[in-house]
Amino acid sequence: PLQDVIYGKKYLATLDFVDTARVVIYGGSYGGYMVLAVLTFAPTEFAAGVDAVGPSNLITFLKSIPPYWQPWIKYWYKEIGDPVKDKKLYHERSPLNFADRIVRPLFVIHGANDPRVKQAESAARVADPEPKLTTWSFGEEVSDRDFAASVKARVGGVRPPVPPARPPGGSRSHG
């Protein structure tokens, strides 16, 4: 999946109207994990990243999932590996363990009461003394426009993603 994201940016480079020096990666949940993975394992590929509730430590993430996710866990173990037997692989794939590699601005959006993505792990990413890391914790629903405006303010000239239109009377939740 990491290479898929990078190839997606390479496709964008073929479009005349895209300035690849200003392309930002954004994602929530697994997409948030991909943001962290790209900024950690391909640190100069994107201008900045926005991680909304993305897990950064795969081992603690798996320990926090609810019992009703068990069918999904069996699939995860089959595809990725068992976190006990394959602990080294999980360590290598967990962006939190390599956060020092991040060189682009990273905006972290995190729920203060998130039961699966531990706030301490978001705090650890943001505890870096370099000004490239910013976090925004919330306990209530946060609108796309609110955090898009915050991203724009944080990363300067990089344009935040334009949120899709909401259905009449509809709402979306992040995480």
PDB file of C-alpha atoms in Angstrom:
ATOM      1  CA  PRO A   1       0.000   0.000   0.000  1.00  0.00           C
ATOM      2  CA  LEU A   2       2.847   2.451   0.686  1.00  0.00           C
ATOM      3  CA  GLN A   3       4.080   2.138  -2.883  1.00  0.00           C
ATOM      4  CA  ASP A   4       0.502   2.584  -4.138  1.00  0.00           C
ATOM      5  CA  VAL A   5       0.366   5.972  -2.420  1.00  0.00           C
ATOM      6  CA  ILE A   6       3.707   6.984  -3.923  1.00  0.00           C
ATOM      7  CA  TYR A   7       2.611   5.855  -7.395  1.00  0.00           C
ATOM      8  CA  GLY A   8      -0.579   7.874  -6.932  1.00  0.00           C
ATOM      9  CA  LYS A   9       1.550  10.966  -6.441  1.00  0.00           C
ATOM     10  CA  LYS A  10       3.607  10.045  -9.507  1.00  0.00           C
ATOM     11  CA  TYR A  11       0.374   9.957 -11.487  1.00  0.00           C
ATOM     12  CA  LEU A  12      -0.526  13.409 -10.175  1.00  0.00           C
ATOM     13  CA  ALA A  13       2.845  14.609 -11.489  1.00  0.00           C
ATOM     14  CA  THR A  14       1.659  13.815 -15.027  1.00  0.00           C
ATOM     15  CA  LEU A  15      -1.163  16.346 -14.716  1.00  0.00           C
ATOM     16  CA  ASP A  16      -0.321  19.847 -15.901  1.00  0.00           C
ATOM     17  CA  PHE A  17      -2.228  21.608 -13.131  1.00  0.00           C
ATOM     18  CA  VAL A  18      -0.594  19.799 -10.187  1.00  0.00           C
ATOM     19  CA  ASP A  19       2.389  21.301  -8.399  1.00  0.00           C
ATOM     20  CA  THR A  20       3.917  18.163  -6.878  1.00  0.00           C
ATOM     21  CA  ALA A  21       5.986  20.223  -4.450  1.00  0.00           C
ATOM     22  CA  ARG A  22       2.685  21.160  -2.759  1.00  0.00           C
ATOM     23  CA  VAL A  23       0.945  17.782  -2.613  1.00  0.00           C
ATOM     24  CA  VAL A  24      -0.189  16.880   0.907  1.00  0.00           C
ATOM     25  CA  ILE A  25      -1.239  13.421   2.060  1.00  0.00           C
ATOM     26  CA  TYR A  26      -4.350  13.139   4.224  1.00  0.00           C
ATOM     27  CA  GLY A  27      -6.070  10.135   5.763  1.00  0.00           C
ATOM     28  CA  GLY A  28      -8.144   8.923   8.654  1.00  0.00           C
ATOM     29  CA  SER A  29      -8.030   5.623  10.531  1.00  0.00           C
ATOM     30  CA  TYR A  30      -6.089   3.263   8.223  1.00  0.00           C
ATOM     31  CA  GLY A  31      -5.548   6.245   5.926  1.00  0.00           C
ATOM     32  CA  GLY A  32      -4.057   8.059   8.923  1.00  0.00           C
ATOM     33  CA  TYR A  33      -1.712   5.119   9.407  1.00  0.00           C
ATOM     34  CA  MET A  34      -0.690   5.460   5.746  1.00  0.00           C
ATOM     35  CA  VAL A  35       0.020   9.168   6.274  1.00  0.00           C
ATOM     36  CA  LEU A  36       2.327   8.268   9.154  1.00  0.00           C
ATOM     37  CA  ALA A  37       3.923   5.431   7.190  1.00  0.00           C
ATOM     38  CA  VAL A  38       4.606   7.644   4.155  1.00  0.00           C
ATOM     39  CA  LEU A  39       6.046  10.489   6.239  1.00  0.00           C
ATOM     40  CA  THR A  40       8.188   7.984   8.143  1.00  0.00           C
ATOM     41  CA  PHE A  41       9.318   5.556   5.436  1.00  0.00           C
ATOM     42  CA  ALA A  42       9.327   7.946   2.422  1.00  0.00           C
ATOM     43  CA  PRO A  43       9.840  11.201   4.345  1.00  0.00           C
ATOM     44  CA  THR A  44      10.365  13.631   1.465  1.00  0.00           C
ATOM     45  CA  GLU A  45       7.670  12.339  -0.888  1.00  0.00           C
ATOM     46  CA  PHE A  46       4.907  14.748   0.219  1.00  0.00           C
ATOM     47  CA  ALA A  47       4.926  18.404   1.277  1.00  0.00           C
ATOM     48  CA  ALA A  48       3.061  17.646   4.514  1.00  0.00           C
ATOM     49  CA  GLY A  49       0.694  15.149   6.077  1.00  0.00           C
ATOM     50  CA  VAL A  50      -2.598  15.191   7.951  1.00  0.00           C
ATOM     51  CA  ASP A  51      -3.227  12.155  10.155  1.00  0.00           C
ATOM     52  CA  ALA A  52      -6.751  11.823  11.539  1.00  0.00           C
ATOM     53  CA  VAL A  53      -6.875   9.106  14.210  1.00  0.00           C
ATOM     54  CA  GLY A  54      -4.288   6.897  12.523  1.00  0.00           C
ATOM     55  CA  PRO A  55      -2.647   4.156  14.582  1.00  0.00           C
ATOM     56  CA  SER A  56       1.091   4.611  14.917  1.00  0.00           C
ATOM     57  CA  ASN A  57       1.908   1.466  16.926  1.00  0.00           C
ATOM     58  CA  LEU A  58       0.421  -1.674  15.402  1.00  0.00           C
ATOM     59  CA  ILE A  59       1.012  -3.832  18.474  1.00  0.00           C
ATOM     60  CA  THR A  60      -0.846  -1.578  20.904  1.00  0.00           C
ATOM     61  CA  PHE A  61      -3.515  -0.968  18.284  1.00  0.00           C
ATOM     62  CA  LEU A  62      -4.251  -4.702  18.039  1.00  0.00           C
ATOM     63  CA  LYS A  63      -4.354  -5.006  21.828  1.00  0.00           C
ATOM     64  CA  SER A  64      -7.057  -2.336  21.991  1.00  0.00           C
ATOM     65  CA  ILE A  65      -9.600  -3.639  19.516  1.00  0.00           C
ATOM     66  CA  PRO A  66     -13.031  -4.769  20.743  1.00  0.00           C
ATOM     67  CA  PRO A  67     -14.099  -8.435  20.823  1.00  0.00           C
ATOM     68  CA  TYR A  68     -16.589  -7.999  17.971  1.00  0.00           C
ATOM     69  CA  TRP A  69     -13.647  -7.322  15.622  1.00  0.00           C
ATOM     70  CA  GLN A  70     -12.343 -10.883  16.084  1.00  0.00           C
ATOM     71  CA  PRO A  71     -13.262 -12.045  12.545  1.00  0.00           C
ATOM     72  CA  TRP A  72     -11.239  -9.105  11.208  1.00  0.00           C
ATOM     73  CA  ILE A  73      -8.323  -9.969  13.503  1.00  0.00           C
ATOM     74  CA  LYS A  74      -8.126 -13.498  12.089  1.00  0.00           C
ATOM     75  CA  TYR A  75      -7.845 -11.969   8.604  1.00  0.00           C
ATOM     76  CA  TRP A  76      -5.218  -9.480   9.865  1.00  0.00           C
ATOM     77  CA  TYR A  77      -3.105 -12.293  11.340  1.00  0.00           C
ATOM     78  CA  LYS A  78      -3.368 -14.266   8.097  1.00  0.00           C
ATOM     79  CA  GLU A  79      -2.345 -11.305   5.924  1.00  0.00           C
ATOM     80  CA  ILE A  80       0.117  -9.453   8.173  1.00  0.00           C
ATOM     81  CA  GLY A  81       1.234 -11.998  10.734  1.00  0.00           C
ATOM     82  CA  ASP A  82       0.785 -12.753  14.401  1.00  0.00           C
ATOM     83  CA  PRO A  83       1.939  -9.857  16.621  1.00  0.00           C
ATOM     84  CA  VAL A  84       3.632 -12.256  19.049  1.00  0.00           C
ATOM     85  CA  LYS A  85       5.411 -14.467  16.501  1.00  0.00           C
ATOM     86  CA  ASP A  86       6.086 -11.594  14.103  1.00  0.00           C
ATOM     87  CA  LYS A  87       6.862  -8.885  16.662  1.00  0.00           C
ATOM     88  CA  LYS A  88       9.886  -7.644  14.703  1.00  0.00           C
ATOM     89  CA  LEU A  89       7.739  -7.090  11.596  1.00  0.00           C
ATOM     90  CA  TYR A  90       5.146  -5.174  13.623  1.00  0.00           C
ATOM     91  CA  HIS A  91       7.895  -3.045  15.138  1.00  0.00           C
ATOM     92  CA  GLU A  92       9.312  -2.293  11.676  1.00  0.00           C
ATOM     93  CA  ARG A  93       5.863  -1.331  10.306  1.00  0.00           C
ATOM     94  CA  SER A  94       4.903   0.912  13.249  1.00  0.00           C
ATOM     95  CA  PRO A  95       5.659   4.547  12.363  1.00  0.00           C
ATOM     96  CA  LEU A  96       5.874   5.561  16.026  1.00  0.00           C
ATOM     97  CA  ASN A  97       9.168   3.661  16.299  1.00  0.00           C
ATOM     98  CA  PHE A  98      10.701   5.780  13.545  1.00  0.00           C
ATOM     99  CA  ALA A  99       9.057   9.155  14.140  1.00  0.00           C
ATOM    100  CA  ASP A 100      12.488  10.792  14.143  1.00  0.00           C
ATOM    101  CA  ARG A 101      12.571  10.278  10.355  1.00  0.00           C
ATOM    102  CA  ILE A 102       9.673  12.694   9.781  1.00  0.00           C
ATOM    103  CA  VAL A 103      10.964  15.839   8.095  1.00  0.00           C
ATOM    104  CA  ARG A 104       7.753  17.341   6.689  1.00  0.00           C
ATOM    105  CA  PRO A 105       4.984  19.106   8.634  1.00  0.00           C
ATOM    106  CA  LEU A 106       2.596  16.639  10.250  1.00  0.00           C
ATOM    107  CA  PHE A 107      -0.789  17.670  11.598  1.00  0.00           C
ATOM    108  CA  VAL A 108      -2.278  15.069  13.977  1.00  0.00           C
ATOM    109  CA  ILE A 109      -6.010  15.036  14.652  1.00  0.00           C
ATOM    110  CA  HIS A 110      -6.864  12.796  17.565  1.00  0.00           C
ATOM    111  CA  GLY A 111      -9.897  11.998  19.687  1.00  0.00           C
ATOM    112  CA  ALA A 112      -9.198  12.488  23.383  1.00  0.00           C
ATOM    113  CA  ASN A 113     -11.319   9.428  24.181  1.00  0.00           C
ATOM    114  CA  ASP A 114     -10.315   7.185  21.277  1.00  0.00           C
ATOM    115  CA  PRO A 115     -10.344   3.594  22.587  1.00  0.00           C
ATOM    116  CA  ARG A 116      -8.042   2.124  19.908  1.00  0.00           C
ATOM    117  CA  VAL A 117      -5.528   4.784  18.932  1.00  0.00           C
ATOM    118  CA  LYS A 118      -3.932   5.692  22.226  1.00  0.00           C
ATOM    119  CA  GLN A 119      -3.606   9.392  22.942  1.00  0.00           C
ATOM    120  CA  ALA A 120      -0.195   8.778  24.508  1.00  0.00           C
ATOM    121  CA  GLU A 121       1.060   7.585  21.116  1.00  0.00           C
ATOM    122  CA  SER A 122      -0.213  10.741  19.431  1.00  0.00           C
ATOM    123  CA  ALA A 123       1.373  12.755  22.237  1.00  0.00           C
ATOM    124  CA  ALA A 124       4.664  10.942  21.679  1.00  0.00           C
ATOM    125  CA  ARG A 125       4.629  11.894  17.999  1.00  0.00           C
ATOM    126  CA  VAL A 126       3.957  15.500  18.900  1.00  0.00           C
ATOM    127  CA  ALA A 127       6.439  15.659  21.786  1.00  0.00           C
ATOM    128  CA  ASP A 128       9.236  16.103  19.250  1.00  0.00           C
ATOM    129  CA  PRO A 129      10.880  19.477  19.971  1.00  0.00           C
ATOM    130  CA  GLU A 130      10.954  20.352  16.269  1.00  0.00           C
ATOM    131  CA  PRO A 131       8.082  22.629  15.196  1.00  0.00           C
ATOM    132  CA  LYS A 132       7.069  20.296  12.359  1.00  0.00           C
ATOM    133  CA  LEU A 133       4.563  18.375  14.524  1.00  0.00           C
ATOM    134  CA  THR A 134       1.215  19.738  15.613  1.00  0.00           C
ATOM    135  CA  THR A 135      -1.719  18.013  17.287  1.00  0.00           C
ATOM    136  CA  TRP A 136      -5.348  18.795  17.788  1.00  0.00           C
ATOM    137  CA  SER A 137      -7.267  16.652  20.250  1.00  0.00           C
ATOM    138  CA  PHE A 138     -11.003  16.762  20.394  1.00  0.00           C
ATOM    139  CA  GLY A 139     -13.743  15.148  22.426  1.00  0.00           C
ATOM    140  CA  GLU A 140     -16.639  16.195  20.218  1.00  0.00           C
ATOM    141  CA  GLU A 141     -17.226  15.781  16.496  1.00  0.00           C
ATOM    142  CA  VAL A 142     -15.020  18.084  14.461  1.00  0.00           C
ATOM    143  CA  SER A 143     -16.102  19.326  11.060  1.00  0.00           C
ATOM    144  CA  ASP A 144     -13.989  18.873   7.946  1.00  0.00           C
ATOM    145  CA  ARG A 145     -13.888  22.621   7.432  1.00  0.00           C
ATOM    146  CA  ASP A 146     -12.587  23.238  10.974  1.00  0.00           C
ATOM    147  CA  PHE A 147      -9.576  20.995  10.646  1.00  0.00           C
ATOM    148  CA  ALA A 148      -8.987  21.914   6.995  1.00  0.00           C
ATOM    149  CA  ALA A 149      -8.687  25.548   8.080  1.00  0.00           C
ATOM    150  CA  SER A 150      -6.312  24.537  10.862  1.00  0.00           C
ATOM    151  CA  VAL A 151      -4.170  22.544   8.449  1.00  0.00           C
ATOM    152  CA  LYS A 152      -3.954  25.515   6.099  1.00  0.00           C
ATOM    153  CA  ALA A 153      -2.881  27.746   8.973  1.00  0.00           C
ATOM    154  CA  ARG A 154      -0.273  25.194  10.139  1.00  0.00           C
ATOM    155  CA  VAL A 155       1.421  24.363   6.839  1.00  0.00           C
ATOM    156  CA  GLY A 156       1.233  27.815   5.295  1.00  0.00           C
ATOM    157  CA  GLY A 157       0.879  27.845   1.540  1.00  0.00           C
ATOM    158  CA  VAL A 158      -0.129  24.200   1.277  1.00  0.00           C
ATOM    159  CA  ARG A 159      -3.819  24.017   0.460  1.00  0.00           C
ATOM    160  CA  PRO A 160      -5.900  21.666   2.618  1.00  0.00           C
ATOM    161  CA  PRO A 161      -8.147  19.134   0.922  1.00  0.00           C
ATOM    162  CA  VAL A 162     -11.554  20.433  -0.082  1.00  0.00           C
ATOM    163  CA  PRO A 163     -14.101  18.445   1.904  1.00  0.00           C
ATOM    164  CA  PRO A 164     -16.777  16.695  -0.129  1.00  0.00           C
ATOM    165  CA  ALA A 165     -20.292  18.073   0.072  1.00  0.00           C
ATOM    166  CA  ARG A 166     -22.377  16.664   2.893  1.00  0.00           C
ATOM    167  CA  PRO A 167     -25.727  15.100   2.112  1.00  0.00           C
ATOM    168  CA  PRO A 168     -28.666  17.288   3.191  1.00  0.00           C
ATOM    169  CA  GLY A 169     -28.954  16.960   6.973  1.00  0.00           C
ATOM    170  CA  GLY A 170     -26.026  14.521   6.940  1.00  0.00           C
ATOM    171  CA  SER A 171     -22.899  14.448   9.005  1.00  0.00           C
ATOM    172  CA  ARG A 172     -19.673  12.492   8.918  1.00  0.00           C
ATOM    173  CA  SER A 173     -17.633  11.373  11.872  1.00  0.00           C
ATOM    174  CA  HIS A 174     -13.841  10.958  12.045  1.00  0.00           C
ATOM    175  CA  GLY A 175     -12.933   7.811  13.877  1.00  0.00           C
TER     176      GLY A 175
END
